[in-house]
Amino acid sequence: MRKLSMDFQPHFMAGLCLRKKDKSHWDCTVRPSVVPLKRPACSICSFVAETDRRLIHADEVWSFPESTKVILTDVRPLCVYCHEAKDYADLLRRIMRGKARASMTSTVMEHYCGLNACSRDDFDEDVAAAFKMMNELERRYFYGIKGSPEVDYGRWDRPADTPQLTVAEKRQIKVAFADRDEPITVGLKSLKTYASAVRWLQSVTLKERSEIIAAIIQFVEEGLDDDEIIKERDEEIEFRA
Ligand SMILES: [Zn+2]
């Protein structure tokens, strides 16, 4: 049993992992609960990020119990090197696309071998075994072009009383922010972008959400009224002249 083991994510998980599926919940709730602001540490090699918190990632641990279901069993803090070793296949893919440095492979291998007290041959064997496991999962979970497994995000899922915004709600916010240079003020908050508004709205309860959306729309409409009044006044002045 390795201290740090490889666990390559199958391709069908690409759109299903929580980090991508629900970015605002991930950024506002999940990641902060796993990676503290001060001195976050890797749960495997104990590396502590003293200055740069980004060196510690929040890693999703998935289980694949049956061919129709996947379960998020844990989210744990991992340093960059442990994380790259865990999903070494992803690192290789990113190197091929020019998104990661090729020299990273030897750094990650040294980290893995040092931590597990194993040889480079052991590393290569572990890579081959992890690829085999990934291929096996992709075979077991293959449904053709359409379809994906049922996903259980467990206790990491977004709470039921703060669901993601609906398409209609997103459209309302998008319209409010369209062609806008000035922030929208709601209470003490100053919302500069559509994304910041969505993030906030998805972190409050449904009741607060509808009140905030109404306040956003009211703020924008009042602004429009002012513009109309100024325009009318200008036209009047022009008319008089
Ligand atoms: Zn580590």
PDB file of C-alpha atoms and ligand atoms in Angstrom:
ATOM      1  CA  MET A   1       0.000   0.000   0.000  1.00  0.00           C
ATOM      2  CA  ARG A   2       1.470   3.332  -1.095  1.00  0.00           C
ATOM      3  CA  LYS A   3       1.304   6.439   1.078  1.00  0.00           C
ATOM      4  CA  LEU A   4       0.562   8.384  -2.121  1.00  0.00           C
ATOM      5  CA  SER A   5      -1.327   6.350  -4.718  1.00  0.00           C
ATOM      6  CA  MET A   6      -2.305   7.019  -8.328  1.00  0.00           C
ATOM      7  CA  ASP A   7      -5.942   7.356  -9.210  1.00  0.00           C
ATOM      8  CA  PHE A   8      -6.486   8.610 -12.769  1.00  0.00           C
ATOM      9  CA  GLN A   9      -9.836  10.262 -13.443  1.00  0.00           C
ATOM     10  CA  PRO A  10     -11.729   8.556 -16.272  1.00  0.00           C
ATOM     11  CA  HIS A  11     -12.744  10.822 -19.176  1.00  0.00           C
ATOM     12  CA  PHE A  12     -16.473  10.542 -18.421  1.00  0.00           C
ATOM     13  CA  MET A  13     -15.872  12.426 -15.135  1.00  0.00           C
ATOM     14  CA  ALA A  14     -14.720  15.569 -16.953  1.00  0.00           C
ATOM     15  CA  GLY A  15     -18.028  17.445 -16.683  1.00  0.00           C
ATOM     16  CA  LEU A  16     -19.174  15.749 -13.502  1.00  0.00           C
ATOM     17  CA  CYS A  17     -16.552  16.715 -10.933  1.00  0.00           C
ATOM     18  CA  LEU A  18     -17.951  19.194  -8.415  1.00  0.00           C
ATOM     19  CA  ARG A  19     -15.284  21.843  -9.084  1.00  0.00           C
ATOM     20  CA  LYS A  20     -16.488  22.217 -12.666  1.00  0.00           C
ATOM     21  CA  LYS A  21     -20.154  21.316 -12.167  1.00  0.00           C
ATOM     22  CA  ASP A  22     -20.813  23.997  -9.546  1.00  0.00           C
ATOM     23  CA  LYS A  23     -17.976  26.502  -9.534  1.00  0.00           C
ATOM     24  CA  SER A  24     -19.559  29.061  -7.212  1.00  0.00           C
ATOM     25  CA  HIS A  25     -20.384  26.445  -4.552  1.00  0.00           C
ATOM     26  CA  TRP A  26     -16.882  25.025  -4.941  1.00  0.00           C
ATOM     27  CA  ASP A  27     -15.152  28.416  -4.648  1.00  0.00           C
ATOM     28  CA  CYS A  28     -17.339  29.844  -1.856  1.00  0.00           C
ATOM     29  CA  THR A  29     -17.929  26.779   0.309  1.00  0.00           C
ATOM     30  CA  VAL A  30     -16.144  23.535  -0.556  1.00  0.00           C
ATOM     31  CA  ARG A  31     -12.592  24.717  -1.210  1.00  0.00           C
ATOM     32  CA  PRO A  32     -12.479  27.122   1.789  1.00  0.00           C
ATOM     33  CA  SER A  33     -13.710  24.301   4.068  1.00  0.00           C
ATOM     34  CA  VAL A  34     -10.854  22.043   2.921  1.00  0.00           C
ATOM     35  CA  VAL A  35      -8.035  24.533   2.320  1.00  0.00           C
ATOM     36  CA  PRO A  36      -7.879  27.010   5.230  1.00  0.00           C
ATOM     37  CA  LEU A  37      -6.721  30.586   4.616  1.00  0.00           C
ATOM     38  CA  LYS A  38      -3.715  30.270   6.925  1.00  0.00           C
ATOM     39  CA  ARG A  39      -1.012  27.633   6.594  1.00  0.00           C
ATOM     40  CA  PRO A  40      -2.944  24.993   4.598  1.00  0.00           C
ATOM     41  CA  ALA A  41      -1.179  21.601   4.579  1.00  0.00           C
ATOM     42  CA  CYS A  42      -1.100  18.610   2.233  1.00  0.00           C
ATOM     43  CA  SER A  43      -2.967  15.671   3.753  1.00  0.00           C
ATOM     44  CA  ILE A  44      -0.438  13.191   2.328  1.00  0.00           C
ATOM     45  CA  CYS A  45       3.086  14.655   2.462  1.00  0.00           C
ATOM     46  CA  SER A  46       2.337  17.351   5.110  1.00  0.00           C
ATOM     47  CA  PHE A  47       3.839  20.153   3.010  1.00  0.00           C
ATOM     48  CA  VAL A  48       2.634  23.490   4.417  1.00  0.00           C
ATOM     49  CA  ALA A  49       1.959  26.400   2.045  1.00  0.00           C
ATOM     50  CA  GLU A  50       3.294  29.282   4.179  1.00  0.00           C
ATOM     51  CA  THR A  51       2.912  32.046   1.620  1.00  0.00           C
ATOM     52  CA  ASP A  52       1.021  30.837  -1.462  1.00  0.00           C
ATOM     53  CA  ARG A  53      -2.275  29.111  -0.687  1.00  0.00           C
ATOM     54  CA  ARG A  54      -2.635  28.074  -4.340  1.00  0.00           C
ATOM     55  CA  LEU A  55       0.052  25.420  -3.792  1.00  0.00           C
ATOM     56  CA  ILE A  56      -2.579  23.400  -1.947  1.00  0.00           C
ATOM     57  CA  HIS A  57      -5.400  22.055  -4.124  1.00  0.00           C
ATOM     58  CA  ALA A  58      -8.738  20.629  -3.013  1.00  0.00           C
ATOM     59  CA  ASP A  59      -8.777  17.127  -4.483  1.00  0.00           C
ATOM     60  CA  GLU A  60     -11.989  15.215  -5.187  1.00  0.00           C
ATOM     61  CA  VAL A  61     -11.891  11.523  -4.243  1.00  0.00           C
ATOM     62  CA  TRP A  62     -14.407   9.467  -6.189  1.00  0.00           C
ATOM     63  CA  SER A  63     -15.609   5.880  -5.891  1.00  0.00           C
ATOM     64  CA  PHE A  64     -17.123   3.845  -8.707  1.00  0.00           C
ATOM     65  CA  PRO A  65     -19.286   1.223  -7.008  1.00  0.00           C
ATOM     66  CA  GLU A  66     -21.478   0.173  -9.942  1.00  0.00           C
ATOM     67  CA  SER A  67     -21.739   0.987 -13.622  1.00  0.00           C
ATOM     68  CA  THR A  68     -24.631   3.432 -13.137  1.00  0.00           C
ATOM     69  CA  LYS A  69     -23.376   5.456 -10.193  1.00  0.00           C
ATOM     70  CA  VAL A  70     -20.367   7.482  -9.010  1.00  0.00           C
ATOM     71  CA  ILE A  71     -19.912   8.842  -5.479  1.00  0.00           C
ATOM     72  CA  LEU A  72     -17.845  11.758  -4.196  1.00  0.00           C
ATOM     73  CA  THR A  73     -16.455  10.232  -1.006  1.00  0.00           C
ATOM     74  CA  ASP A  74     -13.986  12.912   0.082  1.00  0.00           C
ATOM     75  CA  VAL A  75     -12.461  16.267  -0.731  1.00  0.00           C
ATOM     76  CA  ARG A  76      -8.958  16.595   0.737  1.00  0.00           C
ATOM     77  CA  PRO A  77      -6.142  19.120   0.647  1.00  0.00           C
ATOM     78  CA  LEU A  78      -3.252  18.002  -1.609  1.00  0.00           C
ATOM     79  CA  CYS A  79      -0.065  19.835  -2.534  1.00  0.00           C
ATOM     80  CA  VAL A  80       0.568  20.415  -6.236  1.00  0.00           C
ATOM     81  CA  TYR A  81       3.067  17.524  -6.507  1.00  0.00           C
ATOM     82  CA  CYS A  82       0.912  14.941  -4.706  1.00  0.00           C
ATOM     83  CA  HIS A  83      -2.040  16.061  -6.834  1.00  0.00           C
ATOM     84  CA  GLU A  84      -0.096  15.769 -10.107  1.00  0.00           C
ATOM     85  CA  ALA A  85       1.113  12.297  -9.103  1.00  0.00           C
ATOM     86  CA  LYS A  86      -2.381  11.193  -8.145  1.00  0.00           C
ATOM     87  CA  ASP A  87      -3.686  12.085 -11.608  1.00  0.00           C
ATOM     88  CA  TYR A  88      -0.451  11.704 -13.555  1.00  0.00           C
ATOM     89  CA  ALA A  89      -2.476  10.922 -16.719  1.00  0.00           C
ATOM     90  CA  ASP A  90      -3.946  14.423 -16.558  1.00  0.00           C
ATOM     91  CA  LEU A  91      -0.455  15.932 -16.221  1.00  0.00           C
ATOM     92  CA  LEU A  92       0.676  13.999 -19.331  1.00  0.00           C
ATOM     93  CA  ARG A  93      -2.380  15.236 -21.256  1.00  0.00           C
ATOM     94  CA  ARG A  94      -1.674  18.853 -20.243  1.00  0.00           C
ATOM     95  CA  ILE A  95       1.978  18.535 -21.268  1.00  0.00           C
ATOM     96  CA  MET A  96       0.860  17.237 -24.685  1.00  0.00           C
ATOM     97  CA  ARG A  97      -1.417  20.268 -25.081  1.00  0.00           C
ATOM     98  CA  GLY A  98       1.369  22.639 -24.034  1.00  0.00           C
ATOM     99  CA  LYS A  99      -0.460  23.551 -20.801  1.00  0.00           C
ATOM    100  CA  ALA A 100       2.208  22.162 -18.432  1.00  0.00           C
ATOM    101  CA  ARG A 101       6.003  21.978 -18.452  1.00  0.00           C
ATOM    102  CA  ALA A 102       7.504  18.617 -19.497  1.00  0.00           C
ATOM    103  CA  SER A 103      10.086  18.927 -16.705  1.00  0.00           C
ATOM    104  CA  MET A 104       7.215  18.502 -14.234  1.00  0.00           C
ATOM    105  CA  THR A 105       7.199  14.732 -14.892  1.00  0.00           C
ATOM    106  CA  SER A 106      10.603  14.178 -13.280  1.00  0.00           C
ATOM    107  CA  THR A 107       9.763  16.467 -10.347  1.00  0.00           C
ATOM    108  CA  VAL A 108       6.531  14.590  -9.724  1.00  0.00           C
ATOM    109  CA  MET A 109       8.228  11.208 -10.103  1.00  0.00           C
ATOM    110  CA  GLU A 110      10.922  12.146  -7.556  1.00  0.00           C
ATOM    111  CA  HIS A 111       8.244  13.378  -5.152  1.00  0.00           C
ATOM    112  CA  TYR A 112       6.273  10.131  -5.559  1.00  0.00           C
ATOM    113  CA  CYS A 113       9.302   7.846  -5.197  1.00  0.00           C
ATOM    114  CA  GLY A 114      10.655   9.777  -2.225  1.00  0.00           C
ATOM    115  CA  LEU A 115       7.350   9.758  -0.373  1.00  0.00           C
ATOM    116  CA  ASN A 116       6.642   6.085  -1.072  1.00  0.00           C
ATOM    117  CA  ALA A 117      10.270   4.955  -0.732  1.00  0.00           C
ATOM    118  CA  CYS A 118       9.983   3.179  -4.091  1.00  0.00           C
ATOM    119  CA  SER A 119      12.059   2.958  -7.282  1.00  0.00           C
ATOM    120  CA  ARG A 120      11.500   4.539 -10.695  1.00  0.00           C
ATOM    121  CA  ASP A 121      10.553   1.103 -11.993  1.00  0.00           C
ATOM    122  CA  ASP A 122       7.882   0.929  -9.276  1.00  0.00           C
ATOM    123  CA  PHE A 123       6.683   4.361 -10.416  1.00  0.00           C
ATOM    124  CA  ASP A 124       6.381   3.148 -14.032  1.00  0.00           C
ATOM    125  CA  GLU A 125       4.535   0.025 -12.885  1.00  0.00           C
ATOM    126  CA  ASP A 126       2.116   2.139 -10.833  1.00  0.00           C
ATOM    127  CA  VAL A 127       1.483   4.401 -13.849  1.00  0.00           C
ATOM    128  CA  ALA A 128       0.704   1.375 -16.029  1.00  0.00           C
ATOM    129  CA  ALA A 129      -1.609  -0.100 -13.369  1.00  0.00           C
ATOM    130  CA  ALA A 130      -3.453   3.221 -12.956  1.00  0.00           C
ATOM    131  CA  PHE A 131      -3.941   3.526 -16.732  1.00  0.00           C
ATOM    132  CA  LYS A 132      -5.296  -0.021 -16.783  1.00  0.00           C
ATOM    133  CA  MET A 133      -7.749   0.795 -13.969  1.00  0.00           C
ATOM    134  CA  MET A 134      -8.871   3.975 -15.767  1.00  0.00           C
ATOM    135  CA  ASN A 135      -9.460   2.088 -19.020  1.00  0.00           C
ATOM    136  CA  GLU A 136     -11.401  -0.566 -17.140  1.00  0.00           C
ATOM    137  CA  LEU A 137     -13.673   2.121 -15.589  1.00  0.00           C
ATOM    138  CA  GLU A 138     -14.204   3.738 -18.980  1.00  0.00           C
ATOM    139  CA  ARG A 139     -15.237   0.369 -20.350  1.00  0.00           C
ATOM    140  CA  ARG A 140     -17.596  -0.350 -17.430  1.00  0.00           C
ATOM    141  CA  TYR A 141     -19.196   3.100 -17.541  1.00  0.00           C
ATOM    142  CA  PHE A 142     -19.618   3.331 -21.293  1.00  0.00           C
ATOM    143  CA  TYR A 143     -23.149   4.242 -22.387  1.00  0.00           C
ATOM    144  CA  GLY A 144     -22.448   5.399 -25.926  1.00  0.00           C
ATOM    145  CA  ILE A 145     -22.381   9.065 -26.896  1.00  0.00           C
ATOM    146  CA  LYS A 146     -25.300  10.075 -24.692  1.00  0.00           C
ATOM    147  CA  GLY A 147     -25.868   9.388 -21.029  1.00  0.00           C
ATOM    148  CA  SER A 148     -23.797   9.644 -17.899  1.00  0.00           C
ATOM    149  CA  PRO A 149     -23.843   7.939 -14.498  1.00  0.00           C
ATOM    150  CA  GLU A 150     -25.941   9.085 -11.565  1.00  0.00           C
ATOM    151  CA  VAL A 151     -23.738  11.361  -9.478  1.00  0.00           C
ATOM    152  CA  ASP A 152     -23.855  11.437  -5.684  1.00  0.00           C
ATOM    153  CA  TYR A 153     -21.973  14.458  -4.308  1.00  0.00           C
ATOM    154  CA  GLY A 154     -22.796  13.318  -0.756  1.00  0.00           C
ATOM    155  CA  ARG A 155     -22.222  15.861   2.000  1.00  0.00           C
ATOM    156  CA  TRP A 156     -20.250  18.023  -0.437  1.00  0.00           C
ATOM    157  CA  ASP A 157     -23.333  18.823  -2.503  1.00  0.00           C
ATOM    158  CA  ARG A 158     -24.846  22.311  -2.548  1.00  0.00           C
ATOM    159  CA  PRO A 159     -27.474  22.564   0.262  1.00  0.00           C
ATOM    160  CA  ALA A 160     -31.080  22.196  -0.950  1.00  0.00           C
ATOM    161  CA  ASP A 161     -32.066  25.673   0.300  1.00  0.00           C
ATOM    162  CA  THR A 162     -29.382  27.406  -1.791  1.00  0.00           C
ATOM    163  CA  PRO A 163     -29.757  25.787  -5.239  1.00  0.00           C
ATOM    164  CA  GLN A 164     -28.024  27.069  -8.349  1.00  0.00           C
ATOM    165  CA  LEU A 165     -29.773  29.913 -10.163  1.00  0.00           C
ATOM    166  CA  THR A 166     -32.326  28.885 -12.776  1.00  0.00           C
ATOM    167  CA  VAL A 167     -31.819  29.783 -16.451  1.00  0.00           C
ATOM    168  CA  ALA A 168     -34.548  32.433 -16.133  1.00  0.00           C
ATOM    169  CA  GLU A 169     -32.892  33.997 -13.064  1.00  0.00           C
ATOM    170  CA  LYS A 170     -29.510  34.035 -14.793  1.00  0.00           C
ATOM    171  CA  ARG A 171     -31.086  35.739 -17.800  1.00  0.00           C
ATOM    172  CA  GLN A 172     -32.576  38.462 -15.562  1.00  0.00           C
ATOM    173  CA  ILE A 173     -29.169  39.151 -14.000  1.00  0.00           C
ATOM    174  CA  LYS A 174     -27.449  39.089 -17.379  1.00  0.00           C
ATOM    175  CA  VAL A 175     -29.878  41.693 -18.763  1.00  0.00           C
ATOM    176  CA  ALA A 176     -29.296  43.882 -15.691  1.00  0.00           C
ATOM    177  CA  PHE A 177     -25.517  43.850 -16.232  1.00  0.00           C
ATOM    178  CA  ALA A 178     -25.600  44.188 -20.034  1.00  0.00           C
ATOM    179  CA  ASP A 179     -23.633  47.209 -21.338  1.00  0.00           C
ATOM    180  CA  ARG A 180     -23.055  48.411 -17.808  1.00  0.00           C
ATOM    181  CA  ASP A 181     -19.910  50.206 -16.597  1.00  0.00           C
ATOM    182  CA  GLU A 182     -21.152  51.193 -13.153  1.00  0.00           C
ATOM    183  CA  PRO A 183     -21.659  48.677 -10.324  1.00  0.00           C
ATOM    184  CA  ILE A 184     -25.134  47.758  -9.107  1.00  0.00           C
ATOM    185  CA  THR A 185     -25.657  48.580  -5.439  1.00  0.00           C
ATOM    186  CA  VAL A 186     -27.845  46.377  -3.267  1.00  0.00           C
ATOM    187  CA  GLY A 187     -27.831  47.319   0.430  1.00  0.00           C
ATOM    188  CA  LEU A 188     -24.176  47.555   1.427  1.00  0.00           C
ATOM    189  CA  LYS A 189     -22.993  45.418  -1.495  1.00  0.00           C
ATOM    190  CA  SER A 190     -21.571  46.796  -4.682  1.00  0.00           C
ATOM    191  CA  LEU A 191     -21.855  44.257  -7.506  1.00  0.00           C
ATOM    192  CA  LYS A 192     -19.373  44.954 -10.279  1.00  0.00           C
ATOM    193  CA  THR A 193     -19.982  41.965 -12.551  1.00  0.00           C
ATOM    194  CA  TYR A 194     -22.586  39.392 -13.528  1.00  0.00           C
ATOM    195  CA  ALA A 195     -20.334  36.656 -12.101  1.00  0.00           C
ATOM    196  CA  SER A 196     -20.058  38.358  -8.694  1.00  0.00           C
ATOM    197  CA  ALA A 197     -23.854  38.741  -8.556  1.00  0.00           C
ATOM    198  CA  VAL A 198     -24.398  35.067  -9.432  1.00  0.00           C
ATOM    199  CA  ARG A 199     -21.851  33.965  -6.809  1.00  0.00           C
ATOM    200  CA  TRP A 200     -23.578  35.992  -4.114  1.00  0.00           C
ATOM    201  CA  LEU A 201     -27.108  34.949  -5.114  1.00  0.00           C
ATOM    202  CA  GLN A 202     -26.179  31.281  -5.056  1.00  0.00           C
ATOM    203  CA  SER A 203     -24.855  31.551  -1.501  1.00  0.00           C
ATOM    204  CA  VAL A 204     -28.032  32.987   0.069  1.00  0.00           C
ATOM    205  CA  THR A 205     -31.396  31.387   0.842  1.00  0.00           C
ATOM    206  CA  LEU A 206     -34.186  31.339  -1.749  1.00  0.00           C
ATOM    207  CA  LYS A 207     -36.155  34.045   0.077  1.00  0.00           C
ATOM    208  CA  GLU A 208     -33.174  36.405   0.220  1.00  0.00           C
ATOM    209  CA  ARG A 209     -32.409  35.557  -3.392  1.00  0.00           C
ATOM    210  CA  SER A 210     -35.747  36.733  -4.762  1.00  0.00           C
ATOM    211  CA  GLU A 211     -35.458  39.956  -2.705  1.00  0.00           C
ATOM    212  CA  ILE A 212     -31.961  40.618  -4.041  1.00  0.00           C
ATOM    213  CA  ILE A 213     -32.969  39.958  -7.656  1.00  0.00           C
ATOM    214  CA  ALA A 214     -35.898  42.362  -7.240  1.00  0.00           C
ATOM    215  CA  ALA A 215     -33.520  44.958  -5.754  1.00  0.00           C
ATOM    216  CA  ILE A 216     -31.085  44.537  -8.683  1.00  0.00           C
ATOM    217  CA  ILE A 217     -33.867  45.018 -11.218  1.00  0.00           C
ATOM    218  CA  GLN A 218     -35.230  48.023  -9.312  1.00  0.00           C
ATOM    219  CA  PHE A 219     -31.760  49.608  -9.101  1.00  0.00           C
ATOM    220  CA  VAL A 220     -31.251  49.244 -12.871  1.00  0.00           C
ATOM    221  CA  GLU A 221     -34.742  50.511 -13.703  1.00  0.00           C
ATOM    222  CA  GLU A 222     -34.312  53.554 -11.482  1.00  0.00           C
ATOM    223  CA  GLY A 223     -31.053  54.263 -13.281  1.00  0.00           C
ATOM    224  CA  LEU A 224     -32.859  54.044 -16.603  1.00  0.00           C
ATOM    225  CA  ASP A 225     -35.502  56.458 -15.371  1.00  0.00           C
ATOM    226  CA  ASP A 226     -32.803  58.988 -14.498  1.00  0.00           C
ATOM    227  CA  ASP A 227     -31.314  58.669 -17.966  1.00  0.00           C
ATOM    228  CA  GLU A 228     -34.724  59.149 -19.521  1.00  0.00           C
ATOM    229  CA  ILE A 229     -35.350  62.271 -17.440  1.00  0.00           C
ATOM    230  CA  ILE A 230     -31.961  63.730 -18.395  1.00  0.00           C
ATOM    231  CA  LYS A 231     -32.624  62.911 -22.058  1.00  0.00           C
ATOM    232  CA  GLU A 232     -36.047  64.524 -21.947  1.00  0.00           C
ATOM    233  CA  ARG A 233     -34.588  67.605 -20.249  1.00  0.00           C
ATOM    234  CA  ASP A 234     -31.844  67.831 -22.870  1.00  0.00           C
ATOM    235  CA  GLU A 235     -34.397  67.546 -25.639  1.00  0.00           C
ATOM    236  CA  GLU A 236     -36.451  70.256 -23.992  1.00  0.00           C
ATOM    237  CA  ILE A 237     -33.461  72.557 -23.809  1.00  0.00           C
ATOM    238  CA  GLU A 238     -32.702  71.838 -27.416  1.00  0.00           C
ATOM    239  CA  PHE A 239     -36.317  72.508 -28.337  1.00  0.00           C
ATOM    240  CA  ARG A 240     -36.300  75.840 -26.521  1.00  0.00           C
ATOM    241  CA  ALA A 241     -33.075  76.853 -28.187  1.00  0.00           C
TER     242      ALA A 241
HETATM  243 ZN    ZN B   1       1.787  16.588  -0.833  1.00  0.00          ZN
END
